[in-house]
Amino acid sequence: MDASLHAHTGRIPIDDLTPSVPGGRFPAKAVVLEVVPFEATVFREGHDALGVELSLTSPSGAVSKHRMTLVAPGTDRFRVDVQVRETGLWTWRVIAFSDEWATWMHNAEIKIGAGIDVELMFETGARLLERARADAASIAALRDQTASPADRWALVSSERVQEQAAANPPIDLETESETQRLLVERTRAGVGAWYEFFPRSEGAVKTNAGWQSGTFATAAERLPAVKAMGFDVVYLPPIHPIGRTNRKGPNNTLHAASGDPGSPWAIGAAEGGHDAVHPDLGTEDDFARFVQAAEALGLEIALDLALQASPDHPWVRQHPEWFTTLPDGTIAYAENPPKKYQDIYPINFDNAPESLAAEVLRIVEKWIALGVQIFRVDNPHTKPVWFWEWLIREVTAKHPHVVFLAEAFTRPAMMQTLGKVGFQQSYTYFTWRNTKEELEQYLQEVSGRQADWFRPNFWVNTPDILTEYLQFGGRAAYKIRAAVAATASPSWGMYAGYELMENVARPGSEENIDNEKYEYKQRDWAGVEGTDATLAPYITRLGRIRAAHPSIAQLRSTVVHDSDDDAILVYSKHIEGRFTESGLDDTIIVVANVDPHSGRQTTIHLDMHALGMADADRFIAHDLITGERWEWGRDNFVLLDAYREPVHIVHVLPITTGAPDARS
């Protein structure tokens, strides 16, 4: 093309490439073994056929090509699904071209069948085969005018000739998109089950003299039970010394009595700050042994990174410039008006950003050296975004396996931006999405376009959050929320006590009464075994289902289906057999009665194509909770009683399968 005719748009327009992050500054995200849908809008003038191909380069430099297909007629949207198996930065581009052979096949079938320009069409086809370097016999046969047009067309349509044309296709007008980036991180960056507990409570003993704190050694005794329920990550609230000035007492009262342990988030005392271990819990060596005990079970320890300080923190004396000083000379407390947190000083990143950033990096590096690979970041939305972008880039450049979870219950723009700049996953609004309509909308949101940069972690509760749904929904509510969280999101989380259905709130609040943030809590784990007082067996069942079914680890494949009842939520996860270790398709359908107070019966309507089937297909629906089996198709009657089993978790099996499901 003459330089004077150069335009930004290529000869064949290629637009709206995904996965991508708006603005192009940051790479899109995926995790190892994730099936990533690569898509682009590609079109051209006229009616000639287009070919569209994905060129994908792995971090190790291997290049693979994948033919993309039209999503639906008339959409101009092309797609191919590829499973990424290597961590690191991938690059990819879309190549579009005029598919001369497909164009000729379409035109020749019409013209030769109608007896129009027969010899001209065969000669054109022969020349295209010459460009494809097909065998001489096939080319000559097309030019053999002694043979009938029907016989020659039969040759053209044969598998042998079609394979020759496809092996080295004659193409023109090849156009390449701009290069895109995809950051593939380790599995735990996007897939995992989290369990939160306070180590000081595990093994805590109340005596006549007061409380004796649990330690890392006693907390380690809880790890096997956590692993047995199917969890992958144990998240610890801050384990550092706790300030004494303005220490909070039980239920967030302003005056602590002697022996009250205070809030772990009021970090810092004479014993040290963010780089120290609370002496009641043990030593650094004890913590390292705790991490090793978790690793031996296949668990990872996530440590809280809470960038704030108690008035007793060494930083207050050594670096007053890291805080906000008021006109009267005092340091400002943390506030969320009208609330004031007198036991905490917030950090001001604008006063001395370089020295403060260097200190935080030092602290993170210290805990990494002690075996921590995951950080749950407290309130990242109250710190400048530039800092997180810098910190995560610095840490992951040296330690690519480190994962940061954003505890950012805040406005969408901030949450989304934290994901874009590097946070591997985030707490979400799922905690407050309880109705069918709310959940349908939210599942579609988190599994749609924003899945390219925002990875959700569905937490059913936290020390700060006990929703009205859980307060008043009873056992059914706890089952429903856990089942949906564990199957809808590749990552989900639970705070200790959920399995005991602790549902009594502090009056006027959405958090537990006698909150563990401010006091020790003894739980009789052994005493409730085998009784209805614990949901541990149900949680364990969910863990086994997650481990057995790779479709649940796929966020982008989530599809919401229809039901005729306003409380029956239906969604599915599907992964093709070419992407599974077994070589078999894996499809999970979840049907949840989200009303914890009633029995519901209705008809559900499945998008069979989303399940890898045709509309008329039938299959065996194996309920992985109850073991029941039904024959289902597109439209199915369901009955879900909240007081028995409020959720079906269905594994799709072929209609001919009679043997028990080995993966249940």
XYZ file of C-alpha atoms in Angstrom:
664
model
C 0.000 0.000 0.000
C 1.244 3.484 -0.852
C 2.443 5.310 2.259
C 0.078 8.177 1.485
C -2.828 5.737 1.853
C -1.704 4.432 5.258
C -4.420 4.361 7.931
C -4.536 3.008 11.458
C -7.168 0.466 10.451
C -5.600 -2.509 8.698
C -6.777 -3.937 5.396
C -9.155 -6.141 7.367
C -10.472 -4.386 10.501
C -9.747 -6.205 13.774
C -11.388 -4.668 16.828
C -12.378 -5.214 20.465
C -9.857 -7.875 21.392
C -10.380 -9.757 24.649
C -9.142 -10.670 27.187
C -7.961 -7.133 27.773
C -7.990 -4.369 30.347
C -9.554 -1.064 29.284
C -6.896 1.491 28.440
C -4.249 -1.094 27.606
C -1.874 -0.107 30.445
C -2.131 -3.412 32.266
C -2.185 -7.010 31.047
C -5.298 -9.127 31.323
C -5.197 -11.951 33.862
C -5.586 -15.712 33.977
C -4.334 -18.581 36.121
C -2.660 -21.846 35.206
C -5.126 -24.375 33.727
C -7.731 -21.702 33.145
C -9.563 -21.985 29.837
C -9.336 -18.499 28.363
C -11.748 -17.337 25.651
C -9.832 -15.232 23.123
C -12.184 -13.077 21.069
C -12.080 -10.350 18.440
C -14.485 -8.575 16.145
C -13.300 -9.074 12.543
C -15.093 -8.058 9.343
C -14.506 -6.861 5.828
C -16.261 -5.304 2.882
C -18.228 -7.509 0.519
C -19.062 -11.161 0.946
C -15.759 -13.009 0.568
C -14.902 -15.453 3.346
C -12.677 -14.457 6.227
C -10.158 -16.544 8.106
C -9.242 -15.544 11.668
C -6.399 -17.033 13.680
C -4.972 -16.558 17.165
C -1.190 -16.446 17.431
C -0.213 -17.101 21.029
C 3.300 -16.859 22.478
C 4.037 -18.413 25.867
C 6.491 -16.952 28.405
C 9.050 -19.541 27.304
C 8.736 -18.394 23.688
C 6.647 -21.231 22.226
C 4.276 -20.009 19.513
C 0.978 -21.761 18.842
C -1.687 -21.003 16.241
C -5.400 -21.545 16.820
C -8.158 -21.077 14.243
C -10.933 -18.848 15.555
C -14.569 -19.445 14.672
C -17.597 -17.209 14.376
C -19.510 -16.988 17.640
C -22.870 -16.628 15.877
C -23.933 -15.666 12.344
C -24.039 -11.933 11.781
C -22.038 -11.028 14.875
C -18.563 -10.677 13.263
C -17.301 -11.948 16.629
C -14.671 -14.691 16.450
C -13.523 -16.848 19.351
C -11.267 -19.707 20.353
C -10.799 -21.226 23.808
C -7.246 -22.036 24.891
C -6.062 -23.530 28.177
C -2.975 -21.752 29.487
C -0.485 -24.017 31.265
C 2.547 -21.826 31.989
C 2.956 -18.945 34.427
C 4.339 -15.652 33.228
C 3.558 -12.993 30.643
C 1.997 -14.301 27.447
C 1.551 -12.239 24.300
C -1.011 -12.750 21.581
C -2.384 -11.238 18.430
C -5.141 -11.933 15.981
C -4.382 -12.520 12.320
C -7.179 -12.019 9.797
C -7.040 -12.868 6.103
C -9.143 -13.355 3.024
C -9.809 -17.108 2.873
C -9.584 -17.684 -0.865
C -10.369 -21.398 -0.739
C -13.493 -20.959 1.445
C -14.680 -18.141 -0.830
C -14.146 -20.314 -3.915
C -15.910 -23.316 -2.348
C -18.962 -21.215 -1.581
C -19.133 -19.627 -5.041
C -18.206 -22.800 -6.941
C -20.896 -24.878 -5.264
C -23.531 -22.416 -6.389
C -22.222 -21.797 -9.899
C -21.189 -25.324 -10.813
C -24.461 -26.658 -9.466
C -26.314 -24.167 -11.667
C -24.093 -24.830 -14.706
C -22.681 -21.292 -14.724
C -19.007 -20.633 -15.621
C -18.248 -24.283 -14.849
C -14.821 -24.506 -16.486
C -13.819 -21.067 -15.227
C -14.677 -22.087 -11.671
C -12.746 -25.376 -11.925
C -9.712 -23.576 -13.342
C -9.852 -21.050 -10.499
C -10.019 -23.920 -8.035
C -7.067 -25.688 -9.671
C -4.946 -22.547 -9.367
C -5.836 -22.236 -5.693
C -4.754 -25.847 -5.166
C -1.482 -25.014 -6.877
C -0.984 -22.225 -4.349
C -1.810 -24.713 -1.584
C 0.827 -27.082 -3.014
C -1.733 -29.875 -3.388
C -0.759 -33.044 -5.222
C -0.564 -32.899 -9.017
C -3.211 -35.573 -9.501
C -5.866 -33.542 -7.708
C -5.010 -30.400 -9.632
C -5.085 -32.252 -12.954
C -8.406 -33.884 -12.083
C -10.033 -30.487 -11.647
C -8.886 -29.529 -15.146
C -10.005 -32.816 -16.720
C -12.860 -31.692 -18.938
C -13.526 -35.309 -20.000
C -14.848 -35.989 -16.476
C -18.330 -34.857 -15.506
C -18.721 -31.734 -13.348
C -20.354 -33.917 -10.692
C -17.345 -36.239 -10.490
C -14.923 -33.342 -10.375
C -16.964 -31.634 -7.644
C -17.019 -34.860 -5.663
C -13.207 -34.845 -5.827
C -13.084 -31.251 -4.640
C -15.386 -32.088 -1.731
C -13.384 -35.131 -0.695
C -11.616 -35.209 2.636
C -8.250 -35.663 0.927
C -8.493 -32.483 -1.165
C -9.982 -30.452 1.690
C -7.099 -31.477 3.951
C -4.562 -30.440 1.294
C -6.200 -27.035 0.939
C -6.299 -26.590 4.715
C -2.668 -27.662 5.242
C -1.296 -24.680 3.318
C -4.317 -22.480 2.661
C -4.230 -19.913 -0.137
C -4.864 -16.601 1.607
C -4.625 -12.915 0.770
C -4.822 -9.552 2.530
C -3.272 -10.854 5.763
C -3.744 -8.332 8.577
C -2.374 -8.472 12.136
C -3.795 -6.865 15.256
C -1.709 -5.064 17.811
C 0.001 -7.365 20.303
C -1.925 -8.013 23.501
C -0.672 -9.204 26.917
C -1.971 -11.873 29.280
C -0.441 -12.426 32.711
C -0.873 -16.044 33.791
C -0.334 -16.583 37.506
C -0.255 -19.656 39.691
C -3.507 -21.439 40.417
C -3.912 -20.074 43.949
C -4.008 -16.537 42.559
C -7.520 -17.258 41.340
C -8.650 -20.619 42.678
C -8.826 -21.611 46.321
C -10.886 -22.033 49.476
C -9.959 -19.729 52.373
C -10.552 -20.260 56.086
C -10.008 -17.468 58.613
C -9.267 -18.043 62.277
C -7.653 -16.154 65.149
C -4.638 -18.131 66.403
C -4.991 -16.585 69.849
C -8.409 -18.256 70.221
C -7.319 -21.720 69.110
C -6.204 -23.306 72.350
C -7.120 -20.336 74.533
C -8.006 -21.345 78.091
C -9.988 -19.409 80.672
C -8.789 -19.887 84.243
C -9.620 -18.255 87.549
C -6.739 -15.876 86.865
C -8.124 -14.897 83.451
C -7.504 -15.952 79.901
C -4.421 -17.759 78.654
C -3.874 -17.052 74.981
C -3.636 -19.705 72.338
C -0.307 -19.959 70.548
C 0.984 -20.911 67.129
C 1.557 -24.391 68.527
C -2.045 -24.791 69.702
C -3.370 -23.153 66.533
C -1.482 -25.729 64.467
C -3.660 -28.396 66.075
C -6.658 -26.915 64.243
C -5.032 -27.174 60.802
C -5.857 -30.842 60.014
C -9.582 -30.216 60.548
C -9.452 -27.157 58.302
C -7.701 -29.150 55.590
C -10.212 -31.996 55.962
C -13.040 -29.587 55.099
C -11.342 -28.867 51.777
C -9.691 -25.531 52.443
C -6.456 -24.480 50.739
C -5.580 -21.254 52.557
C -5.630 -20.369 56.252
C -5.904 -16.626 56.720
C -4.662 -15.120 59.978
C -5.698 -11.686 61.240
C -2.676 -9.591 62.311
C -0.311 -11.575 64.543
C 1.677 -8.555 65.753
C 1.897 -6.882 69.174
C -1.299 -4.988 70.068
C -1.315 -1.463 71.436
C -2.432 -0.705 74.967
C -3.363 2.964 74.560
C -7.125 3.261 74.002
C -7.358 -0.529 73.690
C -10.893 -1.629 72.839
C -12.781 -3.944 75.164
C -15.450 -6.561 74.431
C -17.956 -5.616 71.737
C -15.906 -2.564 70.738
C -16.326 -0.814 74.085
C -13.988 2.105 74.740
C -12.460 0.773 77.935
C -10.609 -2.533 78.121
C -10.301 -4.369 81.393
C -7.106 -5.998 82.524
C -6.573 -9.097 80.441
C -8.666 -7.966 77.460
C -6.525 -8.764 74.406
C -7.611 -5.836 72.222
C -8.103 -5.732 68.470
C -5.311 -7.326 66.422
C -5.720 -4.496 63.907
C -4.470 -1.993 66.511
C -0.931 -2.934 65.556
C 2.172 -2.001 67.495
C 3.404 -1.856 71.073
C 6.652 -1.738 73.008
C 7.331 -5.292 71.805
C 7.393 -4.141 68.167
C 5.312 -3.378 65.114
C 4.441 -4.964 61.769
C 7.693 -6.926 61.684
C 7.174 -8.516 65.114
C 5.143 -11.408 66.520
C 2.835 -10.964 69.499
C 4.726 -12.605 72.380
C 1.567 -14.407 73.558
C 1.534 -16.333 70.276
C 5.172 -17.356 70.357
C 8.312 -16.395 68.519
C 9.264 -15.981 64.883
C 10.607 -19.520 64.972
C 7.248 -20.706 66.308
C 5.512 -18.922 63.454
C 7.863 -20.495 60.918
C 7.042 -23.923 62.375
C 3.324 -23.103 62.100
C 3.782 -22.253 58.409
C 5.707 -25.486 57.877
C 2.970 -27.497 59.609
C 0.431 -25.956 57.240
C 2.597 -26.677 54.206
C 2.925 -30.322 55.266
C -0.868 -30.573 55.012
C -1.046 -28.793 51.665
C -2.249 -25.532 53.212
C -0.873 -22.036 52.655
C -0.855 -19.300 55.289
C -2.223 -15.910 54.320
C -1.078 -13.072 56.557
C -2.972 -9.854 57.126
C -1.239 -6.725 55.841
C -2.934 -3.885 57.698
C -1.160 -0.582 57.145
C -2.187 1.304 60.243
C -0.761 1.688 63.743
C -1.779 1.856 67.354
C -0.647 4.936 69.287
C 2.041 2.681 70.826
C 3.580 1.586 67.526
C 7.334 2.299 67.221
C 6.552 4.193 64.019
C 4.729 6.887 65.993
C 7.913 7.790 67.811
C 10.382 7.081 65.028
C 8.425 8.408 62.032
C 5.709 10.881 63.052
C 5.815 12.176 59.468
C 4.026 8.974 58.391
C 0.858 10.160 60.148
C -1.465 13.166 60.010
C -0.799 15.782 62.681
C -3.747 17.970 63.674
C -3.482 21.717 64.459
C -3.396 20.961 68.178
C -0.299 18.796 67.676
C -2.028 15.448 68.183
C -2.097 12.643 65.647
C -5.436 11.995 63.959
C -7.272 8.798 64.855
C -8.868 6.632 62.210
C -12.401 7.786 61.547
C -15.426 6.853 59.486
C -17.699 9.639 60.749
C -19.476 9.449 63.064
C -17.333 6.448 64.086
C -13.904 7.080 65.586
C -11.316 4.357 66.137
C -9.285 5.642 69.062
C -6.969 2.624 69.093
C -5.714 3.199 65.535
C -3.749 5.893 63.712
C -4.149 5.839 59.920
C -1.052 6.263 57.768
C -0.606 9.293 55.516
C 1.202 8.303 52.320
C 1.505 11.884 51.064
C 3.888 13.127 53.761
C 6.874 10.885 53.101
C 5.927 8.403 50.372
C 9.418 7.117 49.559
C 10.470 6.158 53.074
C 7.046 4.735 53.957
C 6.908 2.638 50.776
C 10.381 1.285 51.458
C 9.357 0.286 54.977
C 6.275 -1.591 53.794
C 8.335 -3.415 51.190
C 10.833 -4.391 53.892
C 8.042 -5.783 56.056
C 6.519 -7.803 53.216
C 9.936 -9.201 52.317
C 10.458 -10.263 55.914
C 7.273 -12.329 56.038
C 7.991 -13.833 52.638
C 11.324 -15.001 54.055
C 9.385 -16.698 56.866
C 7.273 -18.655 54.379
C 4.291 -16.392 53.674
C 3.256 -16.334 50.000
C -0.207 -14.770 50.383
C -1.194 -11.428 51.879
C -4.751 -10.390 52.681
C -4.600 -6.598 52.530
C -6.818 -4.726 54.957
C -8.686 -1.715 53.550
C -6.460 -1.093 50.499
C -9.004 1.437 49.245
C -7.910 3.826 52.006
C -4.389 4.044 50.564
C -3.328 5.582 47.244
C -3.588 3.322 44.224
C -0.103 4.222 42.993
C 1.364 2.632 46.111
C -0.296 -0.741 45.505
C 0.708 -0.724 41.865
C 4.300 -0.091 42.909
C 4.356 -2.552 45.824
C 2.798 -5.475 43.945
C 5.061 -4.878 40.956
C 8.165 -4.783 43.173
C 7.197 -7.885 45.121
C 6.025 -10.068 42.249
C 9.019 -9.172 40.098
C 11.176 -10.902 42.679
C 8.589 -13.346 44.054
C 6.138 -14.139 41.219
C 4.232 -16.650 43.364
C 3.128 -14.064 45.944
C -0.607 -13.322 45.951
C -2.400 -10.221 47.255
C -6.101 -10.282 48.193
C -7.830 -6.897 48.441
C -10.259 -6.488 51.330
C -11.942 -3.559 49.637
C -15.671 -3.367 50.299
C -16.042 -0.011 48.591
C -17.130 1.748 45.420
C -16.889 -0.178 42.132
C -14.338 2.143 40.512
C -11.817 1.645 43.304
C -12.377 -2.115 43.520
C -11.969 -2.537 39.786
C -8.867 -0.348 39.674
C -7.186 -2.293 42.462
C -7.668 -5.399 40.343
C -6.225 -3.704 37.283
C -3.069 -2.490 39.025
C -2.143 -5.893 40.374
C -4.282 -7.341 43.172
C -4.768 -10.972 42.253
C -8.214 -11.186 43.838
C -10.701 -9.236 45.898
C -13.481 -9.487 48.423
C -16.782 -8.735 46.690
C -20.369 -7.555 47.054
C -21.454 -11.210 47.062
C -21.771 -10.965 50.832
C -24.825 -8.715 50.378
C -26.285 -10.313 47.241
C -28.964 -12.659 48.523
C -32.015 -12.660 46.240
C -32.238 -14.570 42.975
C -32.251 -11.350 40.953
C -29.265 -9.921 42.817
C -27.253 -13.121 42.463
C -28.070 -13.585 38.777
C -26.914 -10.058 38.003
C -23.776 -10.382 40.099
C -22.699 -13.768 38.734
C -23.035 -12.428 35.200
C -21.056 -9.327 36.158
C -18.081 -11.034 37.779
C -17.828 -13.766 35.118
C -18.160 -11.360 32.202
C -15.764 -8.796 30.805
C -14.369 -7.765 34.191
C -13.051 -11.303 34.707
C -10.138 -10.165 32.542
C -8.767 -8.154 35.471
C -10.953 -8.678 38.575
C -10.928 -12.045 40.326
C -13.677 -12.422 42.936
C -13.356 -14.209 46.246
C -16.823 -14.964 47.640
C -16.752 -14.687 51.435
C -19.843 -15.903 53.259
C -18.967 -14.070 56.472
C -16.142 -12.197 58.177
C -15.508 -11.023 61.767
C -17.102 -7.736 60.655
C -20.004 -9.112 58.633
C -22.960 -11.149 59.835
C -25.743 -10.314 57.403
C -29.435 -10.322 58.252
C -29.793 -13.253 55.852
C -27.585 -15.338 58.143
C -28.962 -13.884 61.371
C -32.512 -14.962 60.568
C -32.194 -17.645 57.892
C -31.243 -20.548 60.115
C -29.400 -23.666 59.022
C -30.762 -23.405 55.466
C -29.262 -19.938 54.995
C -25.816 -21.171 56.010
C -26.066 -24.082 53.577
C -27.303 -21.917 50.712
C -24.634 -19.269 51.061
C -21.814 -21.802 51.368
C -23.014 -23.881 48.409
C -23.351 -20.870 46.124
C -20.034 -19.334 47.199
C -18.144 -22.611 46.815
C -19.512 -23.396 43.346
C -20.077 -20.006 41.716
C -16.636 -18.564 42.390
C -13.294 -20.334 41.919
C -12.248 -18.680 45.211
C -14.410 -18.489 48.308
C -13.854 -17.832 51.982
C -15.304 -18.558 55.419
C -14.574 -17.176 58.886
C -14.385 -19.694 61.743
C -17.707 -20.208 63.481
C -19.661 -20.237 60.243
C -19.792 -24.025 60.414
C -21.298 -23.662 63.897
C -23.936 -21.298 62.470
C -23.039 -18.505 64.904
C -25.861 -16.104 64.096
C -26.360 -13.789 67.080
C -25.513 -10.200 66.204
C -24.542 -7.332 68.447
C -27.756 -5.263 68.698
C -28.040 -2.731 65.923
C -25.133 -4.125 63.915
C -24.222 -6.660 61.247
C -21.476 -8.349 63.227
C -21.368 -11.114 65.803
C -22.009 -10.317 69.420
C -19.011 -10.978 71.693
C -16.923 -10.345 68.626
C -13.665 -12.247 68.386
C -11.895 -9.086 67.237
C -11.951 -7.882 70.835
C -11.821 -11.045 72.939
C -10.858 -14.688 72.997
C -13.431 -17.185 71.797
C -13.489 -20.834 72.761
C -15.278 -23.178 70.370
C -15.987 -26.798 71.206
C -15.070 -28.280 67.837
C -14.882 -31.833 69.145
C -18.077 -31.588 71.156
C -20.270 -30.809 68.144
C -18.940 -33.571 65.904
C -21.707 -35.830 64.661
C -24.478 -33.433 65.729
C -26.704 -30.949 63.930
C -24.811 -28.149 65.661
C -22.142 -28.193 62.963
C -22.145 -27.857 59.189
C -18.610 -29.223 58.931
C -19.779 -32.372 57.067
C -21.651 -30.203 54.549
C -18.633 -27.915 54.087
C -16.475 -31.012 53.652
C -18.845 -32.263 50.954
C -18.520 -28.952 49.140
C -14.741 -29.208 49.363
C -14.749 -32.661 47.810
C -17.027 -31.516 45.005
C -14.702 -28.611 44.241
C -11.667 -30.888 44.198
C -13.322 -33.431 41.881
C -14.779 -31.056 39.304
C -12.442 -28.816 37.286
C -15.353 -26.855 35.824
C -15.832 -25.114 39.196
C -12.355 -23.584 38.880
C -13.477 -21.799 35.695
C -14.925 -18.335 36.289
C -15.464 -17.264 32.684
C -17.630 -20.296 31.844
C -20.381 -19.341 34.309
C -23.816 -19.256 32.649
C -27.041 -18.201 34.373
C -30.136 -20.187 33.340
C -33.848 -19.476 33.755
C -36.387 -20.678 36.265
C -40.078 -19.861 36.688
C -39.727 -19.122 40.407
C -38.398 -15.866 41.813
C -36.341 -17.707 44.464
C -34.808 -20.503 42.365
C -31.333 -19.546 41.125
C -29.832 -21.692 38.348
C -26.313 -21.484 36.937
C -23.766 -23.819 35.394
C -20.041 -24.323 34.873
C -18.721 -26.307 31.873
C -15.286 -27.368 30.656
C -14.634 -29.484 27.577
C -12.916 -32.840 27.855
C -9.955 -31.645 25.803
C -9.075 -29.440 28.770
C -9.535 -31.983 31.586
C -7.139 -34.555 32.978
C -9.726 -37.308 32.474
C -10.457 -36.332 28.883
C -14.156 -36.065 29.750
C -16.387 -33.011 29.699
C -17.148 -31.729 33.182
C -20.415 -29.879 33.703
C -21.926 -28.733 37.003
C -25.425 -27.273 37.310
C -26.401 -25.565 40.563
C -30.075 -25.099 41.413
C -30.485 -23.143 44.655
C -33.586 -22.143 46.566
C -32.331 -18.839 47.947
C -35.381 -18.423 50.200
C -34.255 -20.138 53.423
C -37.783 -20.151 54.853
C -39.774 -22.177 52.316
C -40.106 -25.112 49.986
C -40.245 -24.229 46.309
C -41.265 -26.178 43.216
C -40.856 -24.869 39.701
C -39.574 -25.564 36.203
C -36.035 -24.647 35.236
C -35.010 -23.979 31.645
C -31.447 -24.863 30.638
C -29.397 -23.361 27.824
C -28.298 -26.720 26.456
C -25.652 -25.235 24.164
C -23.907 -23.746 27.209
C -23.731 -27.305 28.548
C -22.157 -28.617 25.335
C -25.378 -30.279 24.156
C -28.159 -29.839 21.610
C -31.650 -28.668 22.588
C -33.158 -32.136 22.240
C -30.457 -33.940 24.229
C -31.167 -35.718 27.499
C -28.757 -36.490 30.335
C -28.511 -37.954 33.811
C -28.544 -35.288 36.531
C -26.586 -36.665 39.494
C -27.097 -34.623 42.660
C -23.715 -34.596 44.390
C -25.293 -33.609 47.722
C -27.961 -36.319 48.063
C -26.757 -38.896 45.528
C -30.126 -38.849 43.741
C -30.314 -39.150 39.946
C -32.881 -37.922 37.470
C -33.173 -37.794 33.704
C -33.124 -34.179 32.602
C -33.298 -32.207 29.399
C -33.882 -28.596 28.506
C -36.912 -28.104 30.814
C -37.057 -29.792 34.222
C -39.271 -29.839 37.284
C -37.467 -29.242 40.592
C -38.571 -29.288 44.214
C -36.272 -27.740 46.798
C -37.256 -27.666 50.455
C -35.142 -25.237 52.477
C -35.634 -27.378 55.569
C -34.200 -30.493 53.903
C -31.749 -29.741 51.084
C -32.077 -26.239 49.626
C -29.494 -26.720 46.848
C -28.976 -29.231 44.046
C -25.368 -29.483 42.873
C -25.808 -31.559 39.748
C -23.093 -33.334 37.808
C -24.087 -33.957 34.189
C -23.630 -37.592 33.099
C -24.356 -39.297 29.774
C -27.745 -40.954 29.600
C -26.087 -44.364 29.188
C -24.093 -44.105 32.392
C -25.252 -46.560 35.003
C -22.191 -46.840 37.220
C -21.700 -44.596 40.254
C -19.970 -41.301 39.585
C -16.332 -41.791 40.542
C -15.798 -38.021 40.857
C -18.646 -37.294 43.234
